[in-house]
XYZ file of C-alpha atoms in Angstrom:
717
model
C 88.343 76.347 82.918
C 89.292 73.526 85.268
C 91.657 74.230 88.106
C 95.220 73.402 87.067
C 96.915 70.532 88.863
C 100.506 70.791 89.990
C 102.627 67.741 89.266
C 105.855 67.376 91.185
C 108.867 66.313 89.165
C 110.940 63.377 90.407
C 114.008 65.483 89.743
C 115.319 67.671 92.494
C 115.769 70.567 90.081
C 119.458 70.987 90.789
C 122.420 70.122 88.628
C 124.798 69.404 91.499
C 122.523 67.293 93.647
C 121.539 70.103 95.998
C 117.806 70.794 96.193
C 116.956 74.350 95.236
C 115.664 76.456 98.056
C 112.068 77.571 98.000
C 111.109 81.176 97.605
C 109.335 83.037 100.363
C 107.981 86.482 101.057
C 108.775 88.310 104.244
C 110.332 85.250 105.828
C 112.517 84.193 102.939
C 115.580 83.554 105.030
C 116.012 80.145 103.378
C 116.156 81.648 99.891
C 119.487 82.021 98.117
C 120.847 85.447 98.847
C 123.698 87.678 97.756
C 124.451 89.115 101.123
C 127.635 88.702 103.081
C 128.508 85.455 104.770
C 128.809 85.178 108.482
C 131.286 88.028 108.734
C 133.814 87.110 106.081
C 132.309 89.592 103.645
C 132.482 87.181 100.696
C 129.706 86.882 98.147
C 127.887 83.584 97.828
C 126.776 82.336 94.430
C 123.190 81.051 94.669
C 122.475 77.643 93.147
C 118.979 77.007 91.878
C 116.904 75.819 88.966
C 113.246 76.468 88.251
C 111.211 74.761 85.584
C 107.614 74.169 84.645
C 104.881 74.711 82.076
C 103.688 78.215 81.213
C 101.557 79.751 78.484
C 103.390 81.942 75.989
C 101.097 84.764 74.847
C 101.482 87.213 72.018
C 100.732 88.337 68.487
C 102.965 87.213 65.639
C 104.007 89.342 62.684
C 101.021 88.302 60.576
C 98.641 89.457 63.301
C 97.587 86.098 64.787
C 96.986 85.978 68.531
C 98.383 82.830 70.095
C 98.498 81.029 73.414
C 101.070 78.219 73.340
C 102.009 75.831 76.105
C 105.761 76.022 76.641
C 108.234 74.548 79.090
C 110.294 77.248 80.805
C 113.630 76.458 82.433
C 115.654 78.894 84.571
C 119.223 77.853 85.369
C 121.034 80.529 87.292
C 120.804 83.638 85.128
C 119.923 81.664 81.975
C 116.345 81.239 80.722
C 115.346 78.638 78.147
C 111.984 77.943 76.505
C 111.127 74.534 75.043
C 108.221 73.047 73.144
C 108.502 69.871 75.225
C 109.831 68.903 78.630
C 113.630 68.482 78.229
C 113.638 65.984 81.105
C 111.469 63.621 79.096
C 113.092 64.509 75.758
C 116.891 64.519 76.224
C 118.765 66.395 73.556
C 115.910 68.700 72.616
C 117.036 72.230 71.788
C 115.368 75.350 73.213
C 113.379 77.568 70.865
C 114.440 80.633 72.881
C 117.419 81.231 75.130
C 119.023 84.180 76.857
C 120.039 85.737 80.148
C 118.055 87.753 82.664
C 119.977 90.999 82.511
C 119.871 93.862 84.980
C 117.750 95.890 82.521
C 114.971 93.284 82.295
C 111.782 94.334 84.106
C 109.296 91.670 85.224
C 105.788 93.029 85.849
C 102.629 91.313 87.074
C 99.770 92.262 84.739
C 97.068 90.362 86.600
C 94.097 88.253 85.533
C 93.098 88.065 81.867
C 90.500 86.017 80.016
C 92.085 83.946 77.249
C 89.837 81.723 75.129
C 87.121 81.387 77.774
C 89.642 80.721 80.523
C 91.290 82.955 83.129
C 95.081 83.232 83.199
C 97.492 85.295 85.313
C 99.843 87.213 83.065
C 103.460 88.293 83.589
C 104.965 90.869 81.247
C 108.656 91.308 80.417
C 110.295 94.348 78.895
C 113.685 95.978 78.675
C 114.010 99.062 80.849
C 116.096 100.791 78.184
C 113.914 99.724 75.246
C 110.279 99.057 76.169
C 109.502 97.945 72.609
C 111.247 94.678 73.473
C 108.569 92.939 75.471
C 106.732 89.645 75.821
C 104.247 87.829 78.051
C 103.853 84.476 79.740
C 100.889 83.317 81.817
C 99.997 80.758 84.482
C 96.804 79.051 85.508
C 96.983 80.269 89.124
C 98.029 83.495 90.836
C 100.368 81.608 93.156
C 102.263 80.116 90.223
C 102.680 83.556 88.656
C 104.094 84.855 91.929
C 106.604 81.971 92.103
C 107.750 82.639 88.554
C 108.299 86.301 89.382
C 110.398 85.261 92.375
C 112.315 82.856 90.141
C 113.161 85.651 87.694
C 114.181 87.794 90.637
C 116.614 85.075 91.703
C 117.987 84.992 88.157
C 118.547 88.756 88.317
C 120.416 88.244 91.584
C 122.628 85.716 89.821
C 123.362 88.301 87.128
C 124.083 90.812 89.888
C 126.549 88.407 91.454
C 128.463 88.072 88.212
C 128.474 91.826 87.666
C 129.921 92.327 91.140
C 132.530 89.629 90.445
C 134.089 91.903 87.827
C 136.732 90.915 85.264
C 135.900 88.385 82.575
C 132.551 87.552 84.164
C 131.390 91.147 83.732
C 132.569 91.192 80.111
C 130.866 87.870 79.367
C 127.558 89.025 80.856
C 127.601 92.202 78.808
C 128.229 90.195 75.636
C 125.401 87.669 76.182
C 121.981 88.278 74.681
C 119.075 89.042 76.988
C 116.148 86.618 76.834
C 113.701 87.652 74.116
C 110.075 86.764 74.890
C 108.489 88.866 72.163
C 105.386 87.436 70.543
C 107.048 86.549 67.250
C 110.144 85.019 65.764
C 111.819 85.776 62.451
C 110.670 82.601 60.689
C 107.205 83.981 60.025
C 106.161 81.606 57.237
C 106.953 78.456 59.208
C 105.379 79.836 62.355
C 102.161 80.736 60.535
C 101.948 77.220 59.158
C 102.255 75.908 62.709
C 99.275 77.991 63.751
C 97.143 76.640 60.917
C 98.111 73.114 61.875
C 97.140 73.649 65.515
C 93.757 74.984 64.548
C 93.165 72.185 62.063
C 93.849 69.343 64.524
C 91.936 71.027 67.349
C 94.830 71.788 69.671
C 94.494 75.508 69.899
C 94.376 77.580 73.087
C 91.130 75.928 74.225
C 92.945 72.616 74.622
C 96.083 74.137 76.045
C 94.172 75.855 78.831
C 93.051 72.507 80.203
C 96.615 71.343 80.745
C 98.632 71.802 83.881
C 100.997 74.728 84.155
C 102.603 73.388 87.313
C 105.799 75.138 88.355
C 108.309 72.934 90.126
C 110.549 74.451 92.758
C 112.547 71.988 94.744
C 112.365 71.432 98.464
C 108.989 72.925 99.281
C 108.412 73.646 102.943
C 105.521 72.423 105.051
C 105.601 75.493 107.247
C 103.526 78.616 106.743
C 103.677 82.186 107.906
C 101.478 83.186 110.774
C 99.004 85.984 109.992
C 101.103 88.749 111.496
C 101.402 92.386 110.498
C 104.197 94.932 110.482
C 102.194 97.822 111.919
C 100.187 97.550 115.128
C 96.437 98.142 114.857
C 94.307 98.956 117.876
C 91.042 96.968 118.013
C 88.711 96.712 120.997
C 86.124 93.998 120.577
C 83.126 93.556 122.873
C 80.801 90.568 122.696
C 77.170 91.731 122.788
C 75.207 88.565 121.945
C 75.281 85.129 120.337
C 73.063 84.009 117.437
C 72.987 80.367 116.301
C 76.525 79.790 117.472
C 77.798 83.027 115.892
C 79.299 85.408 118.376
C 78.490 89.063 117.715
C 81.187 91.582 118.612
C 81.206 95.376 118.433
C 83.993 97.620 117.249
C 84.087 101.050 115.662
C 85.953 99.816 112.612
C 84.372 96.870 110.868
C 82.051 93.876 110.784
C 83.421 90.493 109.879
C 83.014 86.743 109.856
C 86.099 84.586 110.130
C 86.783 80.941 109.282
C 89.658 78.497 108.983
C 89.857 76.712 105.619
C 91.756 73.499 104.997
C 93.306 74.467 101.692
C 95.987 76.696 100.171
C 95.427 80.398 99.591
C 95.716 80.172 95.799
C 92.883 77.650 95.541
C 90.599 79.604 97.889
C 91.269 82.789 95.916
C 90.321 81.058 92.662
C 87.090 79.752 94.213
C 86.049 83.206 95.426
C 86.898 84.917 92.147
C 85.398 82.325 89.809
C 82.128 83.092 88.014
C 81.505 79.492 86.990
C 78.195 78.334 88.500
C 79.591 74.857 89.196
C 82.149 76.393 91.556
C 80.160 79.281 92.975
C 76.992 77.344 93.828
C 79.013 75.208 96.236
C 79.370 78.134 98.632
C 77.214 81.058 97.427
C 73.640 80.344 98.562
C 72.317 83.865 97.970
C 73.256 84.734 94.378
C 71.478 83.316 91.349
C 73.160 84.687 88.215
C 76.515 86.452 88.159
C 78.122 87.734 84.967
C 81.061 89.859 83.922
C 80.112 93.335 82.678
C 83.585 94.740 82.044
C 87.179 93.844 82.853
C 89.113 97.097 83.269
C 92.533 95.531 83.900
C 94.050 92.418 85.373
C 93.048 93.422 88.907
C 89.698 95.169 88.471
C 86.327 94.212 86.993
C 82.595 95.009 87.200
C 79.948 92.294 87.780
C 76.161 92.127 87.507
C 74.123 89.649 89.542
C 70.679 88.692 90.770
C 69.609 87.260 94.105
C 67.977 83.834 94.315
C 64.246 84.538 94.734
C 63.592 81.556 97.013
C 65.400 83.276 99.869
C 63.130 86.350 99.866
C 59.614 87.084 101.072
C 56.793 87.500 98.543
C 57.279 91.269 98.340
C 59.924 92.518 95.900
C 61.291 89.065 95.238
C 63.233 90.006 92.091
C 66.337 91.976 93.008
C 69.577 92.592 91.154
C 72.838 94.354 91.982
C 75.982 95.730 90.381
C 79.393 95.837 92.013
C 83.089 96.242 91.242
C 85.913 94.011 92.444
C 89.566 94.821 93.012
C 92.060 92.197 94.087
C 95.753 91.881 94.711
C 98.300 89.500 96.193
C 100.721 90.720 98.824
C 104.405 89.868 98.888
C 103.660 87.585 101.844
C 101.198 85.546 99.738
C 98.042 86.989 101.325
C 95.111 87.879 99.052
C 92.714 90.798 99.394
C 89.494 91.254 97.391
C 87.613 94.567 97.646
C 83.948 94.814 96.615
C 82.100 98.123 96.100
C 78.613 98.993 94.842
C 78.845 100.314 91.288
C 76.942 101.747 88.325
C 77.628 100.956 84.670
C 76.191 102.290 81.430
C 75.879 98.763 80.016
C 73.682 97.627 82.909
C 70.858 100.158 83.477
C 67.984 99.273 85.861
C 66.269 96.091 84.656
C 62.525 95.904 84.120
C 60.808 93.846 86.813
C 63.827 93.977 89.150
C 64.611 96.288 92.047
C 68.243 97.440 91.984
C 69.926 96.788 95.341
C 72.965 98.652 96.582
C 75.286 96.020 98.030
C 77.255 96.485 101.235
C 80.930 97.360 100.657
C 82.949 94.343 101.723
C 86.347 92.648 101.597
C 87.690 89.113 101.508
C 91.104 88.425 103.031
C 92.992 85.134 102.725
C 96.018 84.596 104.960
C 98.087 81.415 105.131
C 98.361 80.008 108.652
C 101.344 78.238 110.160
C 101.018 74.471 110.434
C 103.149 71.789 112.043
C 105.939 70.215 110.048
C 104.113 66.873 110.129
C 100.990 68.334 108.532
C 100.536 67.618 104.835
C 97.677 70.077 104.285
C 97.690 73.860 104.247
C 95.316 75.987 106.296
C 94.197 79.549 105.689
C 92.373 82.202 107.643
C 89.457 83.502 105.572
C 87.945 86.807 106.675
C 84.837 88.389 105.150
C 84.448 91.982 106.303
C 81.152 93.773 105.697
C 80.003 97.343 106.189
C 76.582 97.674 107.867
C 74.501 100.784 108.317
C 74.893 101.812 111.953
C 71.200 102.623 112.452
C 70.228 99.139 111.246
C 72.849 97.538 113.453
C 71.599 99.361 116.542
C 68.061 98.190 115.779
C 69.209 94.593 115.313
C 71.200 94.677 118.546
C 68.265 96.089 120.463
C 66.014 93.273 119.221
C 68.727 90.714 119.932
C 69.153 89.827 116.274
C 65.652 88.523 115.501
C 65.546 90.586 112.317
C 69.246 90.388 111.597
C 69.033 86.661 110.893
C 66.642 87.432 108.018
C 68.836 90.082 106.406
C 71.173 89.957 103.433
C 74.230 90.992 105.528
C 73.705 87.963 107.775
C 73.468 85.684 104.716
C 76.592 87.263 103.229
C 78.575 86.756 106.432
C 77.467 83.130 106.487
C 79.192 82.608 103.132
C 82.384 81.988 105.059
C 80.712 78.935 106.573
C 79.803 77.725 103.113
C 83.363 78.163 101.836
C 84.886 76.502 104.878
C 84.369 73.008 106.187
C 84.995 74.460 109.596
C 83.493 77.805 110.585
C 84.668 78.897 113.976
C 83.695 82.419 114.642
C 81.892 85.492 113.457
C 82.948 88.897 114.633
C 80.690 91.826 113.951
C 80.485 95.516 114.711
C 78.680 98.745 113.893
C 80.139 100.907 111.169
C 79.523 103.994 109.067
C 76.299 105.834 108.349
C 76.476 105.379 104.561
C 73.163 104.619 102.855
C 72.754 100.899 102.306
C 69.566 99.293 101.051
C 70.797 95.744 101.702
C 70.405 96.059 105.474
C 66.627 96.054 105.678
C 65.932 93.325 103.088
C 64.592 90.202 104.739
C 65.718 86.752 103.673
C 63.290 83.835 103.850
C 64.316 81.000 106.170
C 62.704 78.467 103.860
C 65.164 76.003 102.324
C 68.065 77.959 103.843
C 70.762 75.661 105.159
C 73.715 77.180 106.940
C 76.276 74.849 108.436
C 77.652 76.486 111.585
C 79.872 75.093 114.250
C 81.175 77.126 117.130
C 84.848 76.341 117.492
C 86.887 78.128 120.143
C 89.471 80.558 118.820
C 92.248 81.661 121.100
C 94.920 84.089 120.028
C 97.994 84.373 122.178
C 98.905 87.904 123.205
C 101.737 89.447 121.315
C 104.686 90.404 123.430
C 105.805 93.732 122.033
C 109.527 93.753 122.570
C 111.518 96.752 121.450
C 114.625 96.574 119.318
C 117.803 98.021 120.675
C 117.536 100.804 118.099
C 119.948 101.635 115.276
C 123.636 101.204 115.963
C 124.767 104.703 115.055
C 128.445 103.772 115.340
C 127.929 100.956 112.860
C 125.828 102.811 110.274
C 127.306 106.319 110.574
C 130.929 107.415 110.854
C 131.428 107.985 114.585
C 134.890 109.472 114.039
C 133.294 112.620 112.598
C 131.601 115.064 115.010
C 127.830 115.370 114.440
C 126.420 118.336 112.533
C 123.520 120.032 114.353
C 120.226 119.809 112.434
C 117.723 122.637 112.976
C 114.329 122.100 111.377
C 113.771 125.857 111.183
C 116.412 126.008 108.428
C 114.463 123.714 106.095
C 111.171 124.537 104.415
C 109.070 122.259 102.222
C 105.768 123.003 100.520
C 103.887 120.868 103.096
C 104.159 122.406 106.548
C 104.994 120.584 109.748
C 102.026 120.209 112.102
C 102.076 121.395 115.676
C 100.325 118.261 116.929
C 98.136 115.376 115.746
C 95.063 117.627 115.668
C 96.546 119.774 112.908
C 95.522 118.911 109.328
C 97.083 119.087 105.857
C 100.520 118.649 107.385
C 103.192 116.158 108.392
C 104.407 115.179 111.830
C 106.683 112.570 113.347
C 104.586 109.779 114.933
C 104.959 109.583 118.710
C 104.010 105.914 119.013
C 106.217 103.841 116.724
C 103.946 100.862 116.161
C 106.137 99.265 113.473
C 107.233 95.640 113.829
C 110.658 94.850 112.347
C 112.999 91.871 112.301
C 114.661 91.145 115.611
C 118.119 89.804 116.389
C 117.003 86.161 116.171
C 114.720 86.532 113.140
C 116.636 84.033 111.006
C 116.081 81.389 113.707
C 112.544 82.013 114.964
C 111.027 84.720 112.676
C 110.571 86.953 115.713
C 109.853 90.638 115.218
C 110.232 93.515 117.621
C 108.874 96.994 117.931
C 111.032 99.578 116.207
C 112.542 102.504 118.084
C 113.594 105.998 117.029
C 114.724 106.118 113.380
C 118.317 106.602 112.318
C 117.600 109.567 110.021
C 115.739 112.753 110.901
C 112.838 113.997 108.774
C 113.617 117.626 107.954
C 111.048 118.605 105.285
C 108.274 117.383 102.975
C 107.350 118.639 99.501
C 103.816 118.153 98.118
C 103.904 119.103 94.438
C 101.985 118.462 91.206
C 102.686 118.602 87.495
C 101.182 117.352 84.251
C 104.138 114.979 84.027
C 105.675 112.979 86.832
C 108.672 114.802 88.313
C 112.001 112.915 88.439
C 115.266 113.959 90.092
C 113.577 116.317 92.534
C 116.827 116.852 94.431
C 118.297 118.719 91.438
C 115.449 121.252 91.249
C 116.127 124.719 92.675
C 113.144 124.502 95.078
C 114.505 121.310 96.660
C 115.763 121.327 100.235
C 118.903 119.568 98.998
C 119.872 122.666 96.976
C 119.428 125.065 99.891
C 122.448 126.455 101.722
C 121.616 124.488 104.856
C 121.005 121.316 102.838
C 124.420 121.424 101.194
C 126.099 121.462 104.594
C 124.483 118.230 105.750
C 126.650 115.072 105.592
C 123.911 112.963 103.941
C 120.293 113.353 102.772
C 117.988 110.529 101.690
C 115.270 111.777 99.328
C 112.221 109.541 98.851
C 110.083 110.743 95.931
C 106.693 108.986 95.768
C 105.343 109.548 92.240
C 101.538 109.314 92.418
C 99.700 108.771 89.106
C 96.621 110.979 88.678
C 95.417 113.985 86.679
C 97.569 115.943 87.333
C 100.411 113.787 88.667
C 101.426 114.290 92.290
C 104.765 113.915 94.060
C 105.131 113.436 97.803
C 108.810 114.006 98.620
C 110.389 113.166 101.985
C 113.802 114.514 103.021
C 115.676 112.533 105.697
C 119.019 113.768 107.012
C 121.968 112.216 108.878
C 124.139 114.260 111.213
C 127.237 112.215 110.299
C 128.578 110.706 107.056
C 127.415 107.187 106.207
C 129.804 104.396 107.132
C 130.904 102.809 103.841
C 131.051 99.295 105.288
C 127.575 99.351 106.829
C 124.362 98.047 105.292
C 123.263 101.633 104.710
C 126.602 102.385 103.050
C 126.215 99.422 100.695
C 122.708 100.612 99.874
C 123.739 104.210 99.225
C 126.694 103.355 96.977
C 125.549 99.937 95.719
C 123.922 98.820 92.508
C 120.298 99.420 91.620
C 119.609 95.694 91.821
C 120.894 95.536 95.389
C 118.827 98.586 96.298
C 115.708 97.056 94.741
C 116.098 93.967 96.915
C 116.512 95.838 100.211
C 114.450 99.053 100.304
C 111.319 98.378 102.332
C 108.259 100.406 103.298
C 105.699 99.705 106.048
C 102.315 101.494 105.703
C 99.635 101.978 108.345
C 96.316 103.833 108.084
C 95.906 105.185 111.623
C 92.602 106.897 110.912
C 90.306 106.602 107.927
C 87.728 104.596 105.997
C 87.990 100.896 106.853
C 88.022 99.787 103.200
C 91.123 101.907 102.605
C 92.735 100.295 105.650
C 92.058 96.855 104.213
C 93.377 97.849 100.782
C 96.620 99.370 102.068
C 97.226 96.768 104.770
C 100.020 96.790 107.320
C 102.552 94.423 105.756
C 106.062 95.482 104.796
C 106.649 95.819 101.057
C 109.946 95.552 99.159
C 109.354 98.520 96.865
C 111.860 97.470 94.219
C 109.929 94.228 93.681
C 106.490 95.855 93.649
C 107.092 98.957 91.513
C 109.848 100.542 89.438
C 112.388 102.497 91.475
C 114.993 104.806 89.962
C 118.019 106.034 91.920
C 120.156 109.183 91.720
C 123.382 109.291 93.734
C 125.225 112.605 93.726
C 127.184 114.772 96.145
C 125.683 114.363 99.626
C 122.371 112.743 98.713
C 120.654 109.652 97.343
C 117.254 110.104 95.706
C 114.798 107.243 95.238
C 112.046 107.889 92.690
C 109.235 105.421 93.398
C 107.000 105.093 90.309
C 103.699 103.927 91.814
C 102.061 104.000 88.383
C 104.408 101.288 87.090
C 102.298 98.609 88.795
C 98.611 98.091 88.022
C 98.049 96.832 91.575
C 99.713 99.851 93.189
C 97.909 102.160 90.765
C 94.567 100.654 91.772
C 95.249 100.993 95.496
C 96.537 104.573 95.266
C 93.453 105.636 93.281
C 91.311 104.367 96.163
C 93.485 106.183 98.703
C 93.275 109.492 96.804
C 89.493 109.372 97.012
C 89.631 109.492 100.820
C 93.011 111.170 101.407
C 91.576 114.287 103.073
C 90.183 112.093 105.868
C 93.179 109.821 106.303
C 95.969 109.796 108.866
C 98.788 107.703 107.413
C 101.957 106.459 109.087
C 104.888 105.331 106.932
C 108.212 103.781 107.885
C 111.182 103.129 105.599
C 113.973 100.685 106.342
C 116.451 98.283 104.748
C 115.699 94.582 104.869
C 118.254 92.569 106.836
C 119.000 89.177 105.283
C 122.163 88.157 107.129
C 122.771 87.569 110.819
C 125.297 90.378 111.134
C 122.723 92.807 109.665
C 120.178 92.070 112.385
C 118.318 93.494 114.154
C 116.692 95.777 111.636
C 116.269 99.450 112.404
C 113.998 102.176 111.083
C 115.615 104.554 108.628
C 112.841 107.119 108.862
C 109.180 107.601 109.738
C 106.428 110.101 108.931
C 102.781 110.769 109.708
C 100.624 112.489 107.074
C 97.540 114.189 108.540
C 94.544 114.669 106.217
C 96.472 115.991 103.205
C 94.426 118.040 100.704
C 94.979 117.495 97.003
C 94.381 121.163 96.199
C 97.228 122.196 98.505
C 99.874 120.641 96.216
C 102.193 123.265 94.741
C 102.490 123.233 90.946
C 106.041 123.112 89.606
């Protein structure tokens, strides 16, 4: 499948002459918002239009699978689907039309093979009736992400009209929600259309070659810098230099790094593609690579063989089997995880020696560029695990053998992907068995383009925020209620110090970066201070079914005598999919009532849509396996956009049920985390995203550190 091209429309995409604002991730301050204006407290109605070609996927009532190219148009809260571009065909009527209601759920399914091509699928369904569902797809992951943001903006428009009240609320309730199911009622006519497409040769195979370019007006030339929202401690030491590659040591990982002149979506497609015409341009080591099984849109298993010309005469024929997991962060960064694997459909092959590959990751981060620059640049990082005993031997011999090894050839793949390779950073790692390390690679016919380009990273000035304004968020007219932790008891005990295990503690060093006072002007972040709410207890429970509304259960801290006396409790219920299902429940308490006019007050008593757009979590793996660190990352995540969140507001509490299993990406990451959870130290911070100037600076709502939690210690309920 050829890479789709994006064609910009000459239209500005706006009905009133104003260019629509582009969508961003963490730094989306230019996006239309529903927050308060500069202090007047009035709601602003966002103005935007999104349009472009997508693939409509589904199965009609007679059982035919189809993939049709359709033109999708989003105007405010309205969604229309056309057979042709309405700009070029004035007067054409949409074949589907409706509104994006507050019950519509938009979910990223991931990558799927459709008629010998790879598409990125988005699923729609009604939260109240999941039988009403449909799918669209795009040719690139970046386009799918933009469409999801576009639908999110449409939901915000619907939210605006709901909050307007009166006739607008009545009109919205009367309008039909967009129906993207895979069939329409005119079955006979639709079936004839399918036969006609097949007869004239314009089925899905032809459609997949066409552009699915999404047009959003007023695209920006600026890019996010590769920052993080949790501080990681790395100490690199240069030990030697080999062919212009600088070798560094660290206890965490081994990596080669390069700057690529291209956008992240394109680089991601190149790395993930199995087409020889694409892969042979950068992969000098692999000969054949084929798909064994695709488990979901973000996980597959591959079988490959090494090119024999790069090996010595002994054991020249070698093959390998590995699994890949990939996901796109809300900031647009991509992560690809690669693990050695076994599969029943690919037993050891006669004449070949099965090689266990080194666990590795690819990370693609968009770099900031000047406004005058017309091209995008990305930071491409290939991280590789190397057996520590082999690394010590290589270092002792000053790399003479390392240059002939598979890990060295793998790290050099960054140079093959990039036109400019500037650095390679390497370090000793774990003691896991790895047969790749000692395999020698022949130097014959091996061409590696390396250029040593200086890389200087300015030191980050870690400013601290002024901390939460208690008078603004909590009612200062009410005397504080003393909170004694001895009165509250959860099933997971509080640790005495960081050396204690299977427990929770409050992190001493708050290494969380949050939006500062001037974030809307310069995107500056500052180090968070003490949280507004106090962590009083943690429940670690399990059940065959996921547990909702934990605060109403008799065992809950909220139902205790001491809990009922507290002015406010925030309950965060992380629902972890497994067999059995687990729930990690955090209880945060305030010593005063919440101020109704504050951002926290609007969140507590606001609509679910507003809560979905503001509730944010920052993860950080303080201690643990490096692959888990790479998978989890350190970037802030708007939970309501990533997974399904359900809210329960009663009495003196608000409960947030976070359904991690509702997202295939989150489900994949949490399954990896559970495999190493007993050796992990995890820091989490929760906060509300500030989008308006009077809401800045941000503050931490609550924090927690989980120390080496055991799965068997969960209490069954």
